[in-house]
mmCIF file of C-alpha atoms in Angstrom:
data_model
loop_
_atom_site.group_PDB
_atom_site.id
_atom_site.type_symbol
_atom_site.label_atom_id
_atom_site.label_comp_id
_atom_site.label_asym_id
_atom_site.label_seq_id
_atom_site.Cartn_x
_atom_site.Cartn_y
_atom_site.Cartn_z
ATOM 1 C CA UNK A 1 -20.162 6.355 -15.195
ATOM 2 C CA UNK A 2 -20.858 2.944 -13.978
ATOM 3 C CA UNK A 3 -20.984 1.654 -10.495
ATOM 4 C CA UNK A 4 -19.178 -1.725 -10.078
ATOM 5 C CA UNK A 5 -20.885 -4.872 -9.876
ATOM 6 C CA UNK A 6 -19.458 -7.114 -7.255
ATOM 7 C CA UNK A 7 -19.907 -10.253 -5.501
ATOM 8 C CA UNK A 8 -18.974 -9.550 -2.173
ATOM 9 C CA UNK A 9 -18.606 -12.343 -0.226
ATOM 10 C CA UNK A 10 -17.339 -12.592 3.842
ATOM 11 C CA UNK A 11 -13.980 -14.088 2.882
ATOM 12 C CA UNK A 12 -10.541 -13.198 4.866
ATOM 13 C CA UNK A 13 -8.180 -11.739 2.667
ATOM 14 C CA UNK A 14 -5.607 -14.123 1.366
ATOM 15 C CA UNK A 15 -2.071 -13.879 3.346
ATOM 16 C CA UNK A 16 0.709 -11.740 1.672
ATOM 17 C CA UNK A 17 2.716 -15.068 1.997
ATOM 18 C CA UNK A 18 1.838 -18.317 2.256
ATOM 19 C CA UNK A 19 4.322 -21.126 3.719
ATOM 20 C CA UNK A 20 3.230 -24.202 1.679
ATOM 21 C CA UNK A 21 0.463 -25.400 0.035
ATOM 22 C CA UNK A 22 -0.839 -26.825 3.226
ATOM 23 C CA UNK A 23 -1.454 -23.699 4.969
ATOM 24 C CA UNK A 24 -2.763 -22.555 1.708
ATOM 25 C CA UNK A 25 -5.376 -25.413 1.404
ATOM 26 C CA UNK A 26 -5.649 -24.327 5.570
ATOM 27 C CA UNK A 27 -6.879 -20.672 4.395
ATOM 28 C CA UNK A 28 -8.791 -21.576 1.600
ATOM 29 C CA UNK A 29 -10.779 -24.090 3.311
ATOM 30 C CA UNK A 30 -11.448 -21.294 5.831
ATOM 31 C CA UNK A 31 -12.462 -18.694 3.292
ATOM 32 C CA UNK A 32 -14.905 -20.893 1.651
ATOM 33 C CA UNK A 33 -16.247 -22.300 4.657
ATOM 34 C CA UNK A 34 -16.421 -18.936 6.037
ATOM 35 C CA UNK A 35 -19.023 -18.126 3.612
ATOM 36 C CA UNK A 36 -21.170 -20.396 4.988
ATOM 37 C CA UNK A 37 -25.370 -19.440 3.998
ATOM 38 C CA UNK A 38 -24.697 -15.671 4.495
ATOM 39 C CA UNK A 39 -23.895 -14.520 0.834
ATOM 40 C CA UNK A 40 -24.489 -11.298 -0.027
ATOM 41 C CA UNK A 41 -24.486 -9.158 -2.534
ATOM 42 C CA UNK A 42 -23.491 -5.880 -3.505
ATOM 43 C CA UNK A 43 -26.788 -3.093 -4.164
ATOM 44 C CA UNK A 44 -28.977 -5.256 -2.281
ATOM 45 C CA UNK A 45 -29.473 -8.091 -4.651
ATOM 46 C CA UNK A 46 -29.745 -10.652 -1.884
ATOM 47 C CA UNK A 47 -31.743 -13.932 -1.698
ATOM 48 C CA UNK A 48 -34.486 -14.112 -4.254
ATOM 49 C CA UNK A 49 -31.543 -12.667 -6.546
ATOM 50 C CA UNK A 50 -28.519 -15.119 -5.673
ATOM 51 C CA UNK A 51 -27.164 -16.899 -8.795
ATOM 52 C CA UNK A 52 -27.993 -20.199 -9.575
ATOM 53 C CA UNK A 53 -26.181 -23.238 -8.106
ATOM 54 C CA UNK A 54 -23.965 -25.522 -11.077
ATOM 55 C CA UNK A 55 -24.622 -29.342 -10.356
ATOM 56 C CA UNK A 56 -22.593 -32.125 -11.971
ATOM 57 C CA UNK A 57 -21.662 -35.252 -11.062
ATOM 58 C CA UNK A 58 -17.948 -34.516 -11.357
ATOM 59 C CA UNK A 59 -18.453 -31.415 -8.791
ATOM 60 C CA UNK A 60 -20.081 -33.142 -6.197
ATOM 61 C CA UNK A 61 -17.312 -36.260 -6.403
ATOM 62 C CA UNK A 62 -15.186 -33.143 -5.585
ATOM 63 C CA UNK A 63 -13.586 -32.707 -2.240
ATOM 64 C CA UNK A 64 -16.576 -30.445 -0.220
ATOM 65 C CA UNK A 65 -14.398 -27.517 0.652
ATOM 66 C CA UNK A 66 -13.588 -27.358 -3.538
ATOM 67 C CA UNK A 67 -17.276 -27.532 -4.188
ATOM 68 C CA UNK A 68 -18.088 -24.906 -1.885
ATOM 69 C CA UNK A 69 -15.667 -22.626 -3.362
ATOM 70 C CA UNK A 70 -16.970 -22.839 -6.968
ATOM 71 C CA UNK A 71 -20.430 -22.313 -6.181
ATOM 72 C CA UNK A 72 -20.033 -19.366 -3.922
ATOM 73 C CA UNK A 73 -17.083 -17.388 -6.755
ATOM 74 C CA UNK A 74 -18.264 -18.521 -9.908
ATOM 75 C CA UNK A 75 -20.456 -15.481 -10.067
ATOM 76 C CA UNK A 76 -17.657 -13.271 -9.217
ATOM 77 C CA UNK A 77 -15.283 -14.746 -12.348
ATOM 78 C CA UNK A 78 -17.801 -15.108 -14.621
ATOM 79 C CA UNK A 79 -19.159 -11.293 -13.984
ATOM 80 C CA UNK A 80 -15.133 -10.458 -13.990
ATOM 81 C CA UNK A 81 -14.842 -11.688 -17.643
ATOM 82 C CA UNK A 82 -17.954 -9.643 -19.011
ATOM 83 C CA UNK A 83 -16.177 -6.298 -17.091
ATOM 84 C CA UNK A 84 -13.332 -7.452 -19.170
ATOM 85 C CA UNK A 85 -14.536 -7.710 -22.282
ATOM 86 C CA UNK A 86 -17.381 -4.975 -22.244
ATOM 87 C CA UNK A 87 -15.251 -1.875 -20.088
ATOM 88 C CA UNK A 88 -11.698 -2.911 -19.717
ATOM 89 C CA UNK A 89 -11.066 -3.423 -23.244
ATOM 90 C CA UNK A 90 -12.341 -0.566 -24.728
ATOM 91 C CA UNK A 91 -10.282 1.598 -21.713
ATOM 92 C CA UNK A 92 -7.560 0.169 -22.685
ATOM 93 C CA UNK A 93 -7.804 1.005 -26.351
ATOM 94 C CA UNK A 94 -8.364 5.023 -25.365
ATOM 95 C CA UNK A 95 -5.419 6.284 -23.796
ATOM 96 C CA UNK A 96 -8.044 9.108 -22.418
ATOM 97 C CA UNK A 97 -9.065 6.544 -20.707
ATOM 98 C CA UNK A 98 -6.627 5.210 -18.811
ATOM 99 C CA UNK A 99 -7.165 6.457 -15.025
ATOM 100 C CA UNK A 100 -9.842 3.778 -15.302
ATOM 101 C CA UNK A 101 -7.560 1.234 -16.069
ATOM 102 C CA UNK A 102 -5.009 2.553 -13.294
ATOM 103 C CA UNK A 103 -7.916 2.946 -11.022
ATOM 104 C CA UNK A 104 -8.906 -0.592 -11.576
ATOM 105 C CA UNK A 105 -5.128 -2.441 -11.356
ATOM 106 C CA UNK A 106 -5.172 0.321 -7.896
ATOM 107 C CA UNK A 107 -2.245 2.320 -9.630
ATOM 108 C CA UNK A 108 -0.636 4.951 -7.377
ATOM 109 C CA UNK A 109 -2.763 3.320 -4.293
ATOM 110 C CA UNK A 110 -3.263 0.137 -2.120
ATOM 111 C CA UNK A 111 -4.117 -2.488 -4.562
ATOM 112 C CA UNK A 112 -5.247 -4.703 -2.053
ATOM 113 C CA UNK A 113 -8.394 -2.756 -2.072
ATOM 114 C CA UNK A 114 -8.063 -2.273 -5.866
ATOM 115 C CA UNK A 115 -11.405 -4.025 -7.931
ATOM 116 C CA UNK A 116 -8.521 -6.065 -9.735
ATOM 117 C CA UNK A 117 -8.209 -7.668 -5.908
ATOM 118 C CA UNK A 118 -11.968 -7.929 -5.281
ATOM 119 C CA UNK A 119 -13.237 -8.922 -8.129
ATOM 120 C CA UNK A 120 -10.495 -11.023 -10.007
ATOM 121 C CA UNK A 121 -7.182 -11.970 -7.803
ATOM 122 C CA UNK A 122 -9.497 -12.477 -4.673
ATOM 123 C CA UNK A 123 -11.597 -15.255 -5.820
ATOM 124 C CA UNK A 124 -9.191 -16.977 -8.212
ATOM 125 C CA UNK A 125 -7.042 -17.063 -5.561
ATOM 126 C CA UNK A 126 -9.051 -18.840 -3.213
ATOM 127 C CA UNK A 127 -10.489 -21.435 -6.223
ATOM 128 C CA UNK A 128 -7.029 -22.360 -6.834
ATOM 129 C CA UNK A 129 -6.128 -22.686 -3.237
ATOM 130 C CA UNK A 130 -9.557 -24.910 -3.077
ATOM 131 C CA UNK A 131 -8.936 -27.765 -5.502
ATOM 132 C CA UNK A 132 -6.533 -30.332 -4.873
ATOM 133 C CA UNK A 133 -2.789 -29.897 -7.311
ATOM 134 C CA UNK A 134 -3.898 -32.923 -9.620
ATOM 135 C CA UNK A 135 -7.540 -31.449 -10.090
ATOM 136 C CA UNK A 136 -7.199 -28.026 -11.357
ATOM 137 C CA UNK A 137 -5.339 -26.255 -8.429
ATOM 138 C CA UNK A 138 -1.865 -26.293 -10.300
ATOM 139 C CA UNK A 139 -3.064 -25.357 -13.318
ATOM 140 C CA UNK A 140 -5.538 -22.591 -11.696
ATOM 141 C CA UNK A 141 -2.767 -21.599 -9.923
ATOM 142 C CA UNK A 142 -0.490 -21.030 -12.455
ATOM 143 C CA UNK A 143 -2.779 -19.074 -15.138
ATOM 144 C CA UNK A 144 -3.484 -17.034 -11.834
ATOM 145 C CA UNK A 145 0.250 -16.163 -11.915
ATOM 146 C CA UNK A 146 0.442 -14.857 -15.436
ATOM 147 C CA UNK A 147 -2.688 -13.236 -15.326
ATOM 148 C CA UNK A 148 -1.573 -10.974 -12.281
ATOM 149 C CA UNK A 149 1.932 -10.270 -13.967
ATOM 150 C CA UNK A 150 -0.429 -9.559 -17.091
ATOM 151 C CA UNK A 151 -2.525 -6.921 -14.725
ATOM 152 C CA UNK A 152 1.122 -5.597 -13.817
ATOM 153 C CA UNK A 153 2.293 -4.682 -16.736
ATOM 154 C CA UNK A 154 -0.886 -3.457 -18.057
ATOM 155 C CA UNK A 155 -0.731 -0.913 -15.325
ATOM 156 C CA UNK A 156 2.336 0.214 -15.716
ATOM 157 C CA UNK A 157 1.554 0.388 -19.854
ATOM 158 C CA UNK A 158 -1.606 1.990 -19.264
ATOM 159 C CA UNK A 159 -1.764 3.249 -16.104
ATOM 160 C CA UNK A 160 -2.715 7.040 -16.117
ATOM 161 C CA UNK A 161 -3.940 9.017 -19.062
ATOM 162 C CA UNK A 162 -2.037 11.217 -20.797
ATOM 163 C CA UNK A 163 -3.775 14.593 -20.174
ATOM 164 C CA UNK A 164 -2.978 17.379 -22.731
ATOM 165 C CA UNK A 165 0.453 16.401 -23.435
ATOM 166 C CA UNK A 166 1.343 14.439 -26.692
ATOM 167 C CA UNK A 167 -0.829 11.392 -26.135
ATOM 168 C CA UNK A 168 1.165 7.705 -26.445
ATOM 169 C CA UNK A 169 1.631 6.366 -29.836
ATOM 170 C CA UNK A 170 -0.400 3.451 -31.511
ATOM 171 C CA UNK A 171 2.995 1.293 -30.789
ATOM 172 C CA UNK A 172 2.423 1.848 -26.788
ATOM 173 C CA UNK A 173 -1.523 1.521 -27.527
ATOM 174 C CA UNK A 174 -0.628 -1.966 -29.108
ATOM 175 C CA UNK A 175 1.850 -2.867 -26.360
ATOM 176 C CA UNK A 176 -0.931 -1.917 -23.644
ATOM 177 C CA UNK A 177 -3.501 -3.527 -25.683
ATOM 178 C CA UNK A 178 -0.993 -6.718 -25.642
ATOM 179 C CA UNK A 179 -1.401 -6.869 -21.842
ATOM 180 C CA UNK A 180 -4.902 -7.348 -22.459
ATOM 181 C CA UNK A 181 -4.860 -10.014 -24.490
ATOM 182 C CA UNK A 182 -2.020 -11.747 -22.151
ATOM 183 C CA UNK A 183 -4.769 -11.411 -19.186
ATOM 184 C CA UNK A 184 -7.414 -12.859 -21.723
ATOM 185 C CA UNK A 185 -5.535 -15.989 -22.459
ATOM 186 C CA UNK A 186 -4.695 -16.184 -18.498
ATOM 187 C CA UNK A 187 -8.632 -16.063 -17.983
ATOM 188 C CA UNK A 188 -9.410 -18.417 -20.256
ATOM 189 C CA UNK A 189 -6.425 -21.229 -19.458
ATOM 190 C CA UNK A 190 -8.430 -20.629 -15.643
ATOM 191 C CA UNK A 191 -11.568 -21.027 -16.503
ATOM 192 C CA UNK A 192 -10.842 -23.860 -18.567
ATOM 193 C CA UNK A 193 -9.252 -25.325 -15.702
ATOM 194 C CA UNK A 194 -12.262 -24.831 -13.514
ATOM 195 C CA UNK A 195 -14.787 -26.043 -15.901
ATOM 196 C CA UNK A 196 -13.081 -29.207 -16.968
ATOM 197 C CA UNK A 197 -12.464 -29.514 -12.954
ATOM 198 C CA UNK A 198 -15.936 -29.310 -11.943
ATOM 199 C CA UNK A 199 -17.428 -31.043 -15.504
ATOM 200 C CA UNK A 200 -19.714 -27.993 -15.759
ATOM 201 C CA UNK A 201 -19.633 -25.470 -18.992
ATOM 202 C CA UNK A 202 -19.987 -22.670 -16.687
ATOM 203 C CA UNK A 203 -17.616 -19.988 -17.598
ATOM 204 C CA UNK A 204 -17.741 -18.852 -20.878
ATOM 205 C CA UNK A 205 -13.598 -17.735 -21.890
ATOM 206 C CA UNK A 206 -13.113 -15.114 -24.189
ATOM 207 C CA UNK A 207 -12.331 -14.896 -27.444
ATOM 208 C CA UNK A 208 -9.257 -12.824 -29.534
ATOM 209 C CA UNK A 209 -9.972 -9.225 -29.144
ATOM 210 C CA UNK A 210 -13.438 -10.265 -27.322
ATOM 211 C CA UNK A 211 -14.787 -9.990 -30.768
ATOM 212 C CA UNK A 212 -17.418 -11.982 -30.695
ATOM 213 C CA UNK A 213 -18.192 -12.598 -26.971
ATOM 214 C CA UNK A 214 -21.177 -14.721 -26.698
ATOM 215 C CA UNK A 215 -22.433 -12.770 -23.804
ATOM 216 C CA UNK A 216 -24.777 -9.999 -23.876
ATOM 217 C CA UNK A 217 -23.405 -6.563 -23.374
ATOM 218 C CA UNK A 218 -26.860 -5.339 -23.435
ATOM 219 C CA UNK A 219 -27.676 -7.150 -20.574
ATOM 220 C CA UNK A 220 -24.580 -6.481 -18.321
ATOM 221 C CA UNK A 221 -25.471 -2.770 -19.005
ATOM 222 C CA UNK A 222 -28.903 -2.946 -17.948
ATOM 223 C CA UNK A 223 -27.850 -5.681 -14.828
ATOM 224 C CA UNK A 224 -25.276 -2.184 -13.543
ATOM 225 C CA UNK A 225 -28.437 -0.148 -13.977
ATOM 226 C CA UNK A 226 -30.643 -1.775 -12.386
ATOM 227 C CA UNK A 227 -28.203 -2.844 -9.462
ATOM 228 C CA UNK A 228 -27.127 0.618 -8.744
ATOM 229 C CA UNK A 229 -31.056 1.602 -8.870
ATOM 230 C CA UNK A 230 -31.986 -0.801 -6.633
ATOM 231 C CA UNK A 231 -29.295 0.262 -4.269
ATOM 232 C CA UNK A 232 -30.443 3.648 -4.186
ATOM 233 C CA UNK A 233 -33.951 2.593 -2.720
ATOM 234 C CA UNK A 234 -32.664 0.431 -0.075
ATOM 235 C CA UNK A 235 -32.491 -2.902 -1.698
ATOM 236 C CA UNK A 236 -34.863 -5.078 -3.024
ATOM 237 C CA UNK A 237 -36.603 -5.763 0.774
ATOM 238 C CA UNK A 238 -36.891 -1.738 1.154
ATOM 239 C CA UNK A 239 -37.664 -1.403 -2.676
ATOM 240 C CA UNK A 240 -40.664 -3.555 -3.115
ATOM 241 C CA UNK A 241 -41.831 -1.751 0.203
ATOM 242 C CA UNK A 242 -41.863 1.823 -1.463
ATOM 243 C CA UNK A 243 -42.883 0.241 -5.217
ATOM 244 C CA UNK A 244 -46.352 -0.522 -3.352
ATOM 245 C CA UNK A 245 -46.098 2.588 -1.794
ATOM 246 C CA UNK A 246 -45.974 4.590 -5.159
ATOM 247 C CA UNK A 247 -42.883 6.209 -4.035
ATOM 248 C CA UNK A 248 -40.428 7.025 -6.629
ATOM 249 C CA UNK A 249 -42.801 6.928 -9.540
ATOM 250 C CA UNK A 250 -43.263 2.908 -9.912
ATOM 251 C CA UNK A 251 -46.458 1.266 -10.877
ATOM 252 C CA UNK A 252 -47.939 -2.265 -9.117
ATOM 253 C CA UNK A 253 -46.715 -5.084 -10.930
ATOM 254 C CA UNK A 254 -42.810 -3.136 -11.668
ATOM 255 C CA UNK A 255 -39.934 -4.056 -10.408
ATOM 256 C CA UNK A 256 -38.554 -1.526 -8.322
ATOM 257 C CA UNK A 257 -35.292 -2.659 -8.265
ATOM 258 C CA UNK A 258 -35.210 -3.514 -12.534
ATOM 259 C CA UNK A 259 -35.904 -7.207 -14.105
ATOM 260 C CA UNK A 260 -32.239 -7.861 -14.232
ATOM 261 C CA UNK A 261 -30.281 -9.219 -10.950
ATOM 262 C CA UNK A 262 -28.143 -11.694 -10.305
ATOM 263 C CA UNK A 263 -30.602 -14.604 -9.734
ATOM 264 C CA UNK A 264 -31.834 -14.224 -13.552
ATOM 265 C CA UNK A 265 -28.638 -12.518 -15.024
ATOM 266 C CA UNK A 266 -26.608 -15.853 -15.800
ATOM 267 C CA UNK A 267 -29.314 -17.841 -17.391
#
C-alpha cells in the first residue's frame, strides 16, 4: 500500500458556487496569493526539497496573480498525471480493485475531502480561475469540466469492487476503462492549455492507454518511499538530526529521508 503524495498547499477551498467570473478571478487571486512563501509539503519534504521554479518569458509577461498560480500547482498536476498513469490505471483495469478507485473519486463519502479534490479538481480549479478567458482560462476551464464529469462516471462505473459475487464483465471493464481515457484526454487538452499559456514544456500529457509514458515509474515509486520514510522520522529537519545520530540504522553521508524528493524528482 502506498501513502499519497501530495502538494499541500494553504489554499481556501474553492466556493460550491461561484457568481461570475469576477468573483472567481476574486478567489483565485486570493488562493494563490494566499500561498504566499509558506509552501509546504506533505512528509516533510520542505525547503531544500521544493520543486523547481519554470521561467519563460511568456510566464512572466503573464498577469502576476496567473504566474503565481502556476508555479506554486504545477507540482501538484504534474505529480497528479504520474498517479494517473502509474496507480489509477491499472485500478481501474482490476475490478478487485476498485475501492481504490471509489476511495479516490470519495465514493460513498464527502468528496470534497476526496484525493480527486486535493490533488486534481483543487488546483486545476484555481489555475483556470488564475489566467485571464483569452489566455488559457476558458480553455482550462472547460477541459476541467469534462475531466470532473469523466471522474463521475468513472466512479459510478468503477466505484466499489465486486467482492465474491460474479465479478463485472470485460464490456463494463471497457466502459470503466473508457472513463479513463475520457479523463486522460481532459488532462492533456489542460495541460496543453497551461503550457502553451505559460510558453513552458512543463507538463508532460499522456499518451493512449499511458503506454508509453515518458516518465519514470521507477522513480515515482521510490519518490512514495522515500516520502513516507522520511515522514516517519520527523521530516527531513528531524531526519538528518537522528541520521548523525545513528538512529534508525543510517550511515554518515545517507540520506535519511531517501535521494528522491520533490526538489530533485522533476528534473
Amino acid at each position: 500500500m502506498h501513502w499519497p503524495l501530495m502538494v499541500v498547499s494553504a489554499v481556501p477551498q474553492a466556493p460550491f458556487v461561484v457568481h461570475g467570473r469576477r468573483v472567481a478571478l476574486r478567489w483565485a487571486a486570493a488562493s494563490a496569493a494566499g500561498l504566499g512563501d509558506r509552501r509546504t509539503f506533505a512528509f516533510g519534504l520542505e525547503k531544500d526539497s521544493q520543486p523547481p521554479v519554470p521561467t519563460s518569458d511568456a510566464l512572466e509577461s503573464l498577469p502576476p496573480n496567473s504566474a503565481l498560480a502556476f508555479k506554486r500547482n504545477w507540482p501538484a498536476i504534474q505529480l497528479g498525471a504520474d498517479f494517473y498513469v502509474f496507480e489509477l490505471r491499472s485500478r481501474v483495469a482490476d475490478p478487485q480493485r476498485w475501492d481504490l478507485v471509489g476511495s479516490f473519486v470519495g465514493t460513498g463519502g464527502d468528496t470534497a475531502s476526496s484525493r480527486l479534490e486535493r490533488e486534481f479538481l483543487s488546483p486545476m480549479t484555481v489555475l483556470s480561475l488564475a489566467f485571464p478567458p483569452d489566455a488559457g482560462g476558458d480553455s482550462m476551464a472547460s477541459s476541467l469540466q469534462v475531466f470532473r464529469r469523466a471522474m463521475g462516471q468513472l466512479g459510478k462505473a468503477a466505484g466499489s469492487a465486486p467482492g465474491p459475487t460474479a465479478g463485472p464483465t470485460s464490456g463494463e471493464v471497457a466502459v470503466a476503462m473508457g472513463f479513463w481515457e475520457d479523463g486522460r484526454l481532459a488532462l492533456n487538452d489542460f495541460y496543453t492549455a497551461l503550457n502553451e499559456a505559460t510558453g513552458t514544456e512543463r507538463l508532460v500529457t499522456i499518451p493512449v492507454g499511458g503506454e508509453s509514458y515518458p516518465r519514470s515509474k521507477e522513480r515515482y515509486v521510490q519518490l512514495i518511499k522515500d516520502a513516507a520514510l522520511c515522514r516517519n522520522r520527523g521530516g527531513e529537519a528531524l531526519a538528518g538530526i537522528w541520521g548523525q545520530l545513528m538512529v534508525y540504522g543510517t550511515v554518515p553521508g545517507v540520506n535519511p529521508c531517501g535521494n528522491v524528493n520533490l526538489g530533485n524528482y522533476f528534473n
